[in-house]
Short mmCIF file of N, CA and C in Angstrom, two decimals:
data_model
loop_
_atom_site.label_atom_id
_atom_site.label_comp_id
_atom_site.label_asym_id
_atom_site.label_seq_id
_atom_site.Cartn_x
_atom_site.Cartn_y
_atom_site.Cartn_z
N UNK A 84 -15.25 80.53 7.15
CA UNK A 84 -15.91 79.33 7.62
C UNK A 84 -16.41 78.51 6.45
N UNK A 85 -16.90 79.17 5.39
CA UNK A 85 -17.38 78.48 4.20
C UNK A 85 -16.24 77.79 3.48
N UNK A 86 -15.06 78.43 3.47
CA UNK A 86 -13.90 77.82 2.81
C UNK A 86 -13.43 76.59 3.58
N UNK A 87 -13.48 76.66 4.90
CA UNK A 87 -13.06 75.54 5.72
C UNK A 87 -13.98 74.35 5.49
N UNK A 88 -15.29 74.62 5.43
CA UNK A 88 -16.26 73.56 5.19
C UNK A 88 -16.05 72.94 3.80
N UNK A 89 -15.80 73.74 2.80
CA UNK A 89 -15.55 73.25 1.45
C UNK A 89 -14.29 72.40 1.42
N UNK A 90 -13.25 72.87 2.10
CA UNK A 90 -11.99 72.12 2.15
C UNK A 90 -12.20 70.79 2.86
N UNK A 91 -12.94 70.78 3.95
CA UNK A 91 -13.22 69.55 4.70
C UNK A 91 -14.01 68.58 3.81
N UNK A 92 -15.01 69.07 3.10
CA UNK A 92 -15.79 68.22 2.18
C UNK A 92 -14.90 67.65 1.08
N UNK A 93 -14.01 68.49 0.56
CA UNK A 93 -13.11 68.05 -0.50
C UNK A 93 -12.20 66.93 0.01
N UNK A 94 -11.66 67.06 1.20
CA UNK A 94 -10.78 66.04 1.78
C UNK A 94 -11.56 64.74 2.01
N UNK A 95 -12.79 64.86 2.53
CA UNK A 95 -13.61 63.67 2.77
C UNK A 95 -13.93 62.97 1.44
N UNK A 96 -14.28 63.75 0.41
CA UNK A 96 -14.58 63.19 -0.90
C UNK A 96 -13.34 62.50 -1.48
N UNK A 97 -12.16 63.10 -1.30
CA UNK A 97 -10.92 62.50 -1.80
C UNK A 97 -10.67 61.17 -1.13
N UNK A 98 -10.87 61.12 0.19
CA UNK A 98 -10.67 59.86 0.91
C UNK A 98 -11.70 58.83 0.48
N UNK A 99 -12.92 59.27 0.22
CA UNK A 99 -13.97 58.37 -0.23
C UNK A 99 -13.60 57.78 -1.60
N UNK A 100 -13.17 58.64 -2.53
CA UNK A 100 -12.76 58.16 -3.84
C UNK A 100 -11.54 57.25 -3.76
N UNK A 101 -10.63 57.58 -2.86
CA UNK A 101 -9.44 56.74 -2.66
C UNK A 101 -9.86 55.35 -2.17
N UNK A 102 -10.82 55.30 -1.28
CA UNK A 102 -11.34 54.04 -0.76
C UNK A 102 -12.02 53.24 -1.88
N UNK A 103 -12.80 53.90 -2.70
CA UNK A 103 -13.47 53.24 -3.83
C UNK A 103 -12.42 52.68 -4.80
N UNK A 104 -11.42 53.48 -5.15
CA UNK A 104 -10.37 53.02 -6.07
C UNK A 104 -9.60 51.83 -5.50
N UNK A 105 -9.32 51.85 -4.21
CA UNK A 105 -8.63 50.73 -3.58
C UNK A 105 -9.51 49.48 -3.65
N UNK A 106 -10.80 49.62 -3.39
CA UNK A 106 -11.72 48.47 -3.45
C UNK A 106 -11.78 47.90 -4.87
N UNK A 107 -11.86 48.78 -5.85
CA UNK A 107 -11.90 48.32 -7.25
C UNK A 107 -10.60 47.61 -7.60
N UNK A 108 -9.47 48.16 -7.19
CA UNK A 108 -8.17 47.53 -7.47
C UNK A 108 -8.09 46.14 -6.86
N UNK A 109 -8.52 46.04 -5.62
CA UNK A 109 -8.47 44.73 -4.94
C UNK A 109 -9.40 43.75 -5.65
N UNK A 110 -10.58 44.19 -6.03
CA UNK A 110 -11.52 43.33 -6.75
C UNK A 110 -10.92 42.86 -8.06
N UNK A 111 -10.29 43.76 -8.79
CA UNK A 111 -9.67 43.38 -10.06
C UNK A 111 -8.54 42.38 -9.85
N UNK A 112 -7.72 42.62 -8.83
CA UNK A 112 -6.62 41.70 -8.56
C UNK A 112 -7.14 40.31 -8.20
N UNK A 113 -8.14 40.26 -7.36
CA UNK A 113 -8.69 38.97 -6.95
C UNK A 113 -9.35 38.27 -8.14
N UNK A 114 -10.10 39.02 -8.93
CA UNK A 114 -10.77 38.37 -10.06
C UNK A 114 -9.76 37.93 -11.11
N UNK A 115 -8.70 38.69 -11.30
CA UNK A 115 -7.65 38.25 -12.24
C UNK A 115 -6.99 36.98 -11.72
N UNK A 116 -6.76 36.96 -10.41
CA UNK A 116 -6.15 35.78 -9.82
C UNK A 116 -7.08 34.57 -9.99
N UNK A 117 -8.38 34.78 -9.76
CA UNK A 117 -9.33 33.69 -9.90
C UNK A 117 -9.41 33.21 -11.34
N UNK A 118 -9.43 34.16 -12.29
CA UNK A 118 -9.53 33.73 -13.68
C UNK A 118 -8.27 33.01 -14.11
N UNK A 119 -7.11 33.40 -13.54
CA UNK A 119 -5.87 32.68 -13.86
C UNK A 119 -5.97 31.25 -13.35
N UNK A 120 -6.49 31.07 -12.14
CA UNK A 120 -6.65 29.72 -11.61
C UNK A 120 -7.63 28.94 -12.48
N UNK A 121 -8.73 29.58 -12.88
CA UNK A 121 -9.70 28.90 -13.73
C UNK A 121 -9.05 28.54 -15.06
N UNK A 122 -8.24 29.45 -15.59
CA UNK A 122 -7.56 29.17 -16.86
C UNK A 122 -6.61 27.98 -16.69
N UNK A 123 -5.83 27.99 -15.61
CA UNK A 123 -4.91 26.88 -15.37
C UNK A 123 -5.68 25.57 -15.23
N UNK A 124 -6.80 25.62 -14.53
CA UNK A 124 -7.62 24.42 -14.35
C UNK A 124 -8.13 23.95 -15.71
N UNK A 125 -8.63 24.89 -16.51
CA UNK A 125 -9.14 24.52 -17.83
C UNK A 125 -8.03 23.95 -18.71
N UNK A 126 -6.84 24.52 -18.63
CA UNK A 126 -5.71 24.03 -19.40
C UNK A 126 -5.35 22.61 -18.97
N UNK A 127 -5.31 22.38 -17.65
CA UNK A 127 -5.02 21.03 -17.16
C UNK A 127 -6.11 20.05 -17.61
N UNK A 128 -7.34 20.49 -17.56
CA UNK A 128 -8.45 19.64 -18.00
C UNK A 128 -8.29 19.27 -19.47
N UNK A 129 -7.94 20.25 -20.30
CA UNK A 129 -7.74 19.98 -21.74
C UNK A 129 -6.59 19.01 -21.95
N UNK A 130 -5.49 19.20 -21.21
CA UNK A 130 -4.34 18.29 -21.33
C UNK A 130 -4.73 16.87 -20.94
N UNK A 131 -5.48 16.73 -19.85
CA UNK A 131 -5.90 15.41 -19.40
C UNK A 131 -6.87 14.77 -20.39
N UNK A 132 -7.76 15.57 -20.96
CA UNK A 132 -8.70 15.04 -21.95
C UNK A 132 -7.95 14.54 -23.18
N UNK A 133 -6.97 15.33 -23.65
CA UNK A 133 -6.17 14.91 -24.81
C UNK A 133 -5.38 13.65 -24.49
N UNK A 134 -4.79 13.61 -23.29
CA UNK A 134 -4.01 12.43 -22.87
C UNK A 134 -4.92 11.21 -22.81
N UNK A 135 -6.12 11.36 -22.26
CA UNK A 135 -7.06 10.26 -22.19
C UNK A 135 -7.45 9.74 -23.56
N UNK A 136 -7.66 10.66 -24.51
CA UNK A 136 -7.97 10.24 -25.87
C UNK A 136 -6.83 9.44 -26.47
N UNK A 137 -5.60 9.90 -26.26
CA UNK A 137 -4.44 9.18 -26.79
C UNK A 137 -4.30 7.81 -26.16
N UNK A 138 -4.52 7.75 -24.84
CA UNK A 138 -4.34 6.49 -24.11
C UNK A 138 -5.50 5.53 -24.33
N UNK A 139 -6.67 6.07 -24.69
CA UNK A 139 -7.82 5.21 -24.97
C UNK A 139 -8.78 5.05 -23.80
N UNK A 140 -8.73 5.93 -22.81
CA UNK A 140 -9.67 5.87 -21.69
C UNK A 140 -9.77 7.24 -21.04
N UNK A 141 -10.83 7.43 -20.24
CA UNK A 141 -10.99 8.67 -19.50
C UNK A 141 -10.06 8.69 -18.30
N UNK A 142 -9.48 9.84 -18.05
CA UNK A 142 -8.63 10.01 -16.86
C UNK A 142 -9.51 10.63 -15.79
N UNK A 143 -9.68 9.89 -14.70
CA UNK A 143 -10.56 10.31 -13.62
C UNK A 143 -9.79 11.08 -12.54
N UNK A 144 -10.55 11.67 -11.62
CA UNK A 144 -9.94 12.44 -10.53
C UNK A 144 -9.00 11.60 -9.67
N UNK A 145 -9.31 10.33 -9.48
CA UNK A 145 -8.49 9.50 -8.61
C UNK A 145 -7.32 8.83 -9.34
N UNK A 146 -7.18 9.08 -10.64
CA UNK A 146 -6.05 8.54 -11.40
C UNK A 146 -4.78 9.34 -11.12
N UNK A 147 -3.65 8.71 -11.33
CA UNK A 147 -2.35 9.37 -11.20
C UNK A 147 -2.16 10.25 -12.45
N UNK A 148 -2.57 11.50 -12.34
CA UNK A 148 -2.59 12.39 -13.51
C UNK A 148 -1.21 12.63 -14.10
N UNK A 149 -0.24 12.79 -13.25
CA UNK A 149 1.12 13.04 -13.76
C UNK A 149 1.62 11.83 -14.56
N UNK A 150 1.33 10.64 -14.06
CA UNK A 150 1.70 9.41 -14.78
C UNK A 150 1.00 9.35 -16.12
N UNK A 151 -0.30 9.62 -16.14
CA UNK A 151 -1.07 9.52 -17.37
C UNK A 151 -0.57 10.54 -18.41
N UNK A 152 -0.30 11.76 -17.99
CA UNK A 152 0.20 12.78 -18.92
C UNK A 152 1.56 12.37 -19.50
N UNK A 153 2.42 11.87 -18.64
CA UNK A 153 3.76 11.46 -19.09
C UNK A 153 3.65 10.28 -20.07
N UNK A 154 2.84 9.31 -19.72
CA UNK A 154 2.68 8.15 -20.61
C UNK A 154 2.15 8.57 -21.97
N UNK A 155 1.15 9.45 -21.98
CA UNK A 155 0.58 9.91 -23.25
C UNK A 155 1.63 10.59 -24.11
N UNK A 156 2.59 11.27 -23.47
CA UNK A 156 3.62 11.98 -24.23
C UNK A 156 4.59 11.03 -24.93
N UNK A 157 4.63 9.77 -24.52
CA UNK A 157 5.53 8.77 -25.12
C UNK A 157 4.85 7.95 -26.22
N UNK A 158 3.53 7.98 -26.29
CA UNK A 158 2.83 7.17 -27.29
C UNK A 158 3.32 7.50 -28.70
N UNK A 159 3.56 6.45 -29.47
CA UNK A 159 3.98 6.63 -30.85
C UNK A 159 5.48 6.73 -31.06
N UNK A 160 6.25 6.83 -29.96
CA UNK A 160 7.71 6.85 -30.11
C UNK A 160 8.15 5.51 -30.70
N UNK A 161 9.03 5.54 -31.68
CA UNK A 161 9.44 4.30 -32.34
C UNK A 161 10.32 3.45 -31.40
N UNK A 162 10.31 2.16 -31.67
CA UNK A 162 11.13 1.23 -30.89
C UNK A 162 12.57 1.27 -31.41
N UNK A 163 13.50 1.30 -30.47
CA UNK A 163 14.92 1.16 -30.82
C UNK A 163 15.59 0.40 -29.68
N UNK A 164 16.15 -0.76 -30.00
CA UNK A 164 16.83 -1.57 -28.97
C UNK A 164 17.94 -0.73 -28.35
N UNK A 165 17.94 -0.65 -27.02
CA UNK A 165 18.92 0.16 -26.30
C UNK A 165 18.58 1.63 -26.26
N UNK A 166 17.48 2.02 -26.93
CA UNK A 166 17.07 3.42 -26.97
C UNK A 166 16.59 3.91 -25.62
N UNK A 167 16.82 5.19 -25.39
CA UNK A 167 16.54 5.73 -24.07
C UNK A 167 15.93 7.13 -24.14
N UNK A 168 15.35 7.51 -25.30
CA UNK A 168 14.74 8.83 -25.40
C UNK A 168 13.64 8.80 -26.46
N UNK A 169 13.04 9.95 -26.72
CA UNK A 169 11.90 10.00 -27.63
C UNK A 169 12.28 9.89 -29.10
N UNK A 170 13.57 9.76 -29.38
CA UNK A 170 13.99 9.45 -30.75
C UNK A 170 13.92 7.95 -31.01
N UNK A 171 13.77 7.16 -29.97
CA UNK A 171 13.68 5.71 -30.04
C UNK A 171 13.94 5.13 -28.67
N UNK A 172 13.12 4.17 -28.27
CA UNK A 172 13.22 3.65 -26.90
C UNK A 172 12.86 2.16 -26.91
N UNK A 173 13.48 1.42 -25.99
CA UNK A 173 13.07 0.03 -25.79
C UNK A 173 12.22 -0.04 -24.52
N UNK A 174 11.75 -1.23 -24.19
CA UNK A 174 10.78 -1.35 -23.09
C UNK A 174 11.33 -0.87 -21.75
N UNK A 175 12.55 -1.27 -21.40
CA UNK A 175 13.09 -0.85 -20.10
C UNK A 175 13.53 0.60 -20.12
N UNK A 176 13.93 1.10 -21.28
CA UNK A 176 14.24 2.53 -21.40
C UNK A 176 13.00 3.37 -21.16
N UNK A 177 11.86 2.89 -21.65
CA UNK A 177 10.60 3.60 -21.43
C UNK A 177 10.26 3.64 -19.95
N UNK A 178 10.33 2.49 -19.28
CA UNK A 178 9.97 2.46 -17.84
C UNK A 178 10.94 3.31 -17.03
N UNK A 179 12.22 3.28 -17.38
CA UNK A 179 13.21 4.11 -16.68
C UNK A 179 12.88 5.59 -16.81
N UNK A 180 12.59 6.02 -18.04
CA UNK A 180 12.29 7.43 -18.28
C UNK A 180 11.02 7.88 -17.58
N UNK A 181 9.98 7.09 -17.68
CA UNK A 181 8.71 7.48 -17.05
C UNK A 181 8.86 7.53 -15.54
N UNK A 182 9.53 6.56 -14.95
CA UNK A 182 9.72 6.58 -13.49
C UNK A 182 10.56 7.77 -13.04
N UNK A 183 11.58 8.10 -13.80
CA UNK A 183 12.42 9.25 -13.45
C UNK A 183 11.60 10.54 -13.57
N UNK A 184 10.85 10.68 -14.66
CA UNK A 184 10.11 11.92 -14.90
C UNK A 184 8.90 12.10 -13.99
N UNK A 185 8.24 11.02 -13.64
CA UNK A 185 7.03 11.12 -12.82
C UNK A 185 7.33 11.02 -11.33
N UNK A 186 8.18 10.07 -10.95
CA UNK A 186 8.40 9.79 -9.53
C UNK A 186 9.79 10.17 -9.03
N UNK A 187 10.63 10.73 -9.90
CA UNK A 187 12.03 11.05 -9.55
C UNK A 187 12.73 9.83 -8.95
N UNK A 188 12.49 8.68 -9.57
CA UNK A 188 13.03 7.42 -9.06
C UNK A 188 13.78 6.70 -10.18
N UNK A 189 14.96 6.21 -9.87
CA UNK A 189 15.77 5.49 -10.87
C UNK A 189 15.51 3.99 -10.79
N UNK A 190 15.30 3.41 -11.96
CA UNK A 190 15.17 1.95 -12.07
C UNK A 190 16.41 1.41 -12.75
N UNK A 191 16.67 0.12 -12.55
CA UNK A 191 17.74 -0.54 -13.29
C UNK A 191 17.39 -0.51 -14.78
N UNK A 192 18.39 -0.65 -15.63
CA UNK A 192 18.18 -0.43 -17.06
C UNK A 192 17.56 -1.61 -17.81
N UNK A 193 17.69 -2.82 -17.33
CA UNK A 193 17.13 -3.96 -18.08
C UNK A 193 15.82 -4.43 -17.43
N UNK A 194 14.96 -5.03 -18.25
CA UNK A 194 13.69 -5.54 -17.73
C UNK A 194 13.93 -6.62 -16.68
N UNK A 195 14.93 -7.49 -16.90
CA UNK A 195 15.21 -8.54 -15.94
C UNK A 195 15.69 -7.95 -14.61
N UNK A 196 16.58 -6.94 -14.66
CA UNK A 196 17.04 -6.31 -13.43
C UNK A 196 15.92 -5.56 -12.72
N UNK A 197 15.03 -4.94 -13.48
CA UNK A 197 13.89 -4.29 -12.83
C UNK A 197 13.04 -5.33 -12.10
N UNK A 198 12.86 -6.47 -12.73
CA UNK A 198 12.08 -7.56 -12.13
C UNK A 198 12.78 -8.13 -10.89
N UNK A 199 14.07 -8.33 -10.99
CA UNK A 199 14.77 -9.01 -9.89
C UNK A 199 15.27 -8.06 -8.79
N UNK A 200 15.40 -6.75 -9.08
CA UNK A 200 16.01 -5.84 -8.10
C UNK A 200 15.14 -4.66 -7.68
N UNK A 201 14.17 -4.26 -8.49
CA UNK A 201 13.46 -3.01 -8.22
C UNK A 201 12.05 -3.16 -7.65
N UNK A 202 11.50 -4.38 -7.67
CA UNK A 202 10.08 -4.51 -7.31
C UNK A 202 9.82 -5.59 -6.28
N UNK A 203 8.68 -5.42 -5.64
CA UNK A 203 8.09 -6.49 -4.83
C UNK A 203 7.05 -7.13 -5.75
N UNK A 204 7.13 -8.44 -5.94
CA UNK A 204 6.23 -9.15 -6.86
C UNK A 204 4.79 -9.09 -6.34
N UNK A 205 3.88 -8.86 -7.27
CA UNK A 205 2.45 -8.83 -6.91
C UNK A 205 1.64 -9.56 -7.99
N UNK A 206 0.48 -10.05 -7.59
CA UNK A 206 -0.41 -10.75 -8.52
C UNK A 206 -1.11 -9.75 -9.43
N UNK A 207 -1.54 -10.24 -10.54
CA UNK A 207 -2.20 -9.39 -11.54
C UNK A 207 -3.42 -8.68 -10.96
N UNK A 208 -4.19 -9.38 -10.13
CA UNK A 208 -5.41 -8.77 -9.58
C UNK A 208 -5.11 -7.66 -8.56
N UNK A 209 -3.86 -7.54 -8.13
CA UNK A 209 -3.47 -6.51 -7.16
C UNK A 209 -2.84 -5.28 -7.83
N UNK A 210 -2.73 -5.28 -9.16
CA UNK A 210 -2.08 -4.19 -9.87
C UNK A 210 -2.79 -2.86 -9.65
N UNK A 211 -1.99 -1.80 -9.53
CA UNK A 211 -2.52 -0.44 -9.49
C UNK A 211 -1.67 0.43 -10.40
N UNK A 212 -2.18 1.58 -10.76
CA UNK A 212 -1.47 2.47 -11.67
C UNK A 212 -0.04 2.69 -11.22
N UNK A 213 0.88 2.57 -12.18
CA UNK A 213 2.29 2.79 -11.90
C UNK A 213 3.07 1.53 -11.61
N UNK A 214 2.38 0.42 -11.34
CA UNK A 214 3.09 -0.84 -11.12
C UNK A 214 3.69 -1.32 -12.44
N UNK A 215 4.77 -2.06 -12.35
CA UNK A 215 5.38 -2.63 -13.54
C UNK A 215 4.74 -3.98 -13.84
N UNK A 216 4.71 -4.33 -15.12
CA UNK A 216 4.20 -5.63 -15.55
C UNK A 216 5.29 -6.31 -16.36
N UNK A 217 5.52 -7.59 -16.08
CA UNK A 217 6.65 -8.32 -16.66
C UNK A 217 6.17 -9.53 -17.47
N UNK A 218 6.88 -9.76 -18.58
CA UNK A 218 6.54 -10.84 -19.49
C UNK A 218 7.80 -11.56 -19.92
N UNK A 219 7.62 -12.83 -20.28
CA UNK A 219 8.70 -13.62 -20.88
C UNK A 219 8.34 -13.76 -22.36
N UNK A 220 8.93 -12.92 -23.19
CA UNK A 220 8.57 -12.90 -24.61
C UNK A 220 9.58 -13.66 -25.47
N UNK A 221 10.66 -14.11 -24.86
CA UNK A 221 11.68 -14.85 -25.61
C UNK A 221 11.41 -16.35 -25.59
N UNK A 222 12.45 -17.10 -25.87
CA UNK A 222 12.31 -18.56 -25.94
C UNK A 222 12.36 -19.22 -24.56
N UNK A 223 12.73 -18.45 -23.52
CA UNK A 223 12.78 -19.04 -22.17
C UNK A 223 11.71 -18.40 -21.29
N UNK A 224 11.67 -18.83 -20.04
CA UNK A 224 10.72 -18.26 -19.08
C UNK A 224 11.29 -17.02 -18.38
N UNK A 225 12.45 -16.59 -18.77
CA UNK A 225 13.11 -15.44 -18.16
C UNK A 225 12.42 -14.14 -18.60
N UNK A 226 12.27 -13.21 -17.67
CA UNK A 226 11.67 -11.91 -17.98
C UNK A 226 12.49 -11.23 -19.06
N UNK A 227 11.78 -10.78 -20.12
CA UNK A 227 12.45 -10.11 -21.23
C UNK A 227 11.68 -8.88 -21.73
N UNK A 228 10.56 -8.57 -21.07
CA UNK A 228 9.76 -7.42 -21.49
C UNK A 228 9.07 -6.82 -20.27
N UNK A 229 8.96 -5.49 -20.27
CA UNK A 229 8.35 -4.78 -19.14
C UNK A 229 7.49 -3.63 -19.66
N UNK A 230 6.44 -3.35 -18.92
CA UNK A 230 5.59 -2.20 -19.20
C UNK A 230 5.11 -1.60 -17.89
N UNK A 231 4.29 -0.56 -17.99
CA UNK A 231 3.74 0.10 -16.80
C UNK A 231 2.22 -0.02 -16.85
N UNK A 232 1.67 -0.55 -15.76
CA UNK A 232 0.22 -0.70 -15.66
C UNK A 232 -0.42 0.67 -15.51
N UNK A 233 -1.48 0.92 -16.28
CA UNK A 233 -2.21 2.18 -16.22
C UNK A 233 -3.50 2.03 -15.43
N UNK A 234 -4.45 1.28 -15.99
CA UNK A 234 -5.73 0.99 -15.32
C UNK A 234 -6.55 0.09 -16.22
N UNK A 235 -7.56 -0.53 -15.66
CA UNK A 235 -8.53 -1.33 -16.44
C UNK A 235 -7.86 -2.35 -17.35
N UNK A 236 -6.84 -3.04 -16.84
CA UNK A 236 -6.09 -4.07 -17.58
C UNK A 236 -5.22 -3.50 -18.70
N UNK A 237 -5.05 -2.21 -18.76
CA UNK A 237 -4.26 -1.59 -19.82
C UNK A 237 -2.87 -1.24 -19.30
N UNK A 238 -1.88 -1.40 -20.15
CA UNK A 238 -0.51 -1.05 -19.79
C UNK A 238 0.18 -0.41 -20.99
N UNK A 239 1.18 0.41 -20.71
CA UNK A 239 1.97 1.05 -21.76
C UNK A 239 3.31 0.35 -21.83
N UNK A 240 3.82 0.19 -23.05
CA UNK A 240 5.10 -0.48 -23.22
C UNK A 240 5.65 -0.13 -24.59
N UNK A 241 6.91 -0.45 -24.80
CA UNK A 241 7.55 -0.25 -26.10
C UNK A 241 7.58 -1.59 -26.81
N UNK A 242 6.71 -1.73 -27.78
CA UNK A 242 6.62 -2.95 -28.58
C UNK A 242 7.68 -2.89 -29.68
N UNK A 243 8.40 -4.00 -29.88
CA UNK A 243 9.45 -4.00 -30.89
C UNK A 243 8.89 -3.81 -32.30
N UNK A 244 7.62 -4.15 -32.50
CA UNK A 244 7.04 -4.01 -33.84
C UNK A 244 6.21 -2.74 -34.02
N UNK A 245 5.69 -2.17 -32.93
CA UNK A 245 4.77 -1.04 -33.05
C UNK A 245 5.22 0.22 -32.33
N UNK A 246 6.34 0.18 -31.62
CA UNK A 246 6.75 1.34 -30.83
C UNK A 246 5.98 1.42 -29.54
N UNK A 247 5.91 2.61 -28.97
CA UNK A 247 5.24 2.77 -27.67
C UNK A 247 3.73 2.78 -27.89
N UNK A 248 3.07 1.82 -27.25
CA UNK A 248 1.62 1.62 -27.40
C UNK A 248 1.00 1.25 -26.06
N UNK A 249 -0.31 1.30 -26.03
CA UNK A 249 -1.08 0.79 -24.89
C UNK A 249 -1.68 -0.54 -25.34
N UNK A 250 -1.54 -1.56 -24.51
CA UNK A 250 -2.08 -2.89 -24.81
C UNK A 250 -2.90 -3.37 -23.63
N UNK A 251 -3.66 -4.43 -23.85
CA UNK A 251 -4.52 -5.00 -22.82
C UNK A 251 -3.91 -6.31 -22.33
N UNK A 252 -3.86 -6.46 -21.01
CA UNK A 252 -3.31 -7.68 -20.41
C UNK A 252 -4.12 -8.92 -20.81
N UNK A 253 -5.36 -8.73 -21.22
CA UNK A 253 -6.20 -9.87 -21.62
C UNK A 253 -5.94 -10.34 -23.05
N UNK A 254 -5.14 -9.60 -23.81
CA UNK A 254 -4.79 -10.08 -25.15
C UNK A 254 -4.03 -11.39 -24.99
N UNK A 255 -4.35 -12.33 -25.85
CA UNK A 255 -3.77 -13.67 -25.75
C UNK A 255 -2.24 -13.63 -25.68
N UNK A 256 -1.61 -12.81 -26.52
CA UNK A 256 -0.15 -12.73 -26.56
C UNK A 256 0.42 -12.42 -25.18
N UNK A 257 -0.17 -11.46 -24.48
CA UNK A 257 0.36 -11.06 -23.16
C UNK A 257 -0.12 -12.00 -22.07
N UNK A 258 -1.28 -12.54 -22.20
CA UNK A 258 -1.81 -13.47 -21.20
C UNK A 258 -0.91 -14.70 -21.06
N UNK A 259 -0.49 -15.27 -22.18
CA UNK A 259 0.32 -16.50 -22.12
C UNK A 259 1.79 -16.20 -21.76
N UNK A 260 2.21 -14.96 -21.88
CA UNK A 260 3.60 -14.59 -21.59
C UNK A 260 3.76 -13.87 -20.25
N UNK A 261 2.66 -13.70 -19.53
CA UNK A 261 2.66 -13.03 -18.24
C UNK A 261 3.59 -13.73 -17.26
N UNK A 262 4.40 -12.94 -16.52
CA UNK A 262 5.24 -13.49 -15.46
C UNK A 262 4.76 -12.97 -14.11
N UNK A 263 4.69 -11.63 -13.97
CA UNK A 263 4.33 -11.07 -12.67
C UNK A 263 4.10 -9.57 -12.79
N UNK A 264 3.41 -9.05 -11.79
CA UNK A 264 3.36 -7.61 -11.61
C UNK A 264 4.43 -7.24 -10.60
N UNK A 265 4.76 -5.97 -10.54
CA UNK A 265 5.77 -5.55 -9.58
C UNK A 265 5.49 -4.15 -9.04
N UNK A 266 5.43 -4.06 -7.72
CA UNK A 266 5.30 -2.75 -7.06
C UNK A 266 6.70 -2.24 -6.80
N UNK A 267 7.01 -1.09 -7.39
CA UNK A 267 8.36 -0.53 -7.28
C UNK A 267 8.64 -0.13 -5.85
N UNK A 268 9.79 -0.58 -5.36
CA UNK A 268 10.23 -0.24 -4.01
C UNK A 268 10.95 1.10 -4.06
N UNK A 269 10.32 2.13 -3.54
CA UNK A 269 10.88 3.49 -3.60
C UNK A 269 11.61 3.83 -2.34
#
């Protein structure tokens, strides 16, 4: 009878320890999962902070984060007429690449075709992140330059003299050459 009681106690203790080990394992798995999520969140936060520094403004929760990260990755790329990658890009090549990478959407290759075929025209005061901005920088009134509106009157574009940069729509050069904003028809 004493052996049976000892055996019963041993089995109960084994099940108790098994239950404790299972609880600890589950706790570790959940906490590892949580810390991974926290790590991913912190990594995304760091990426957004770096992108905001490069772009020259804070990236807020309501901003198009994917757009902002992609735009920041193009800053400083040199200008190359007809260029279509990070070895050198022109204005419409930049908008084509960013739209493909962020929105999986193809735009026409020239700034004039983007203006005439890809967008619904909108006024400057109606611009929102991701809209295209068009300028006539040549000797005629025809659209010859395009960029992507970011926020707070700022837009990204490939400048023939400075490469990919962020500029302000209120700068005199862009103010007098403004043609229209454009909401891309997806």
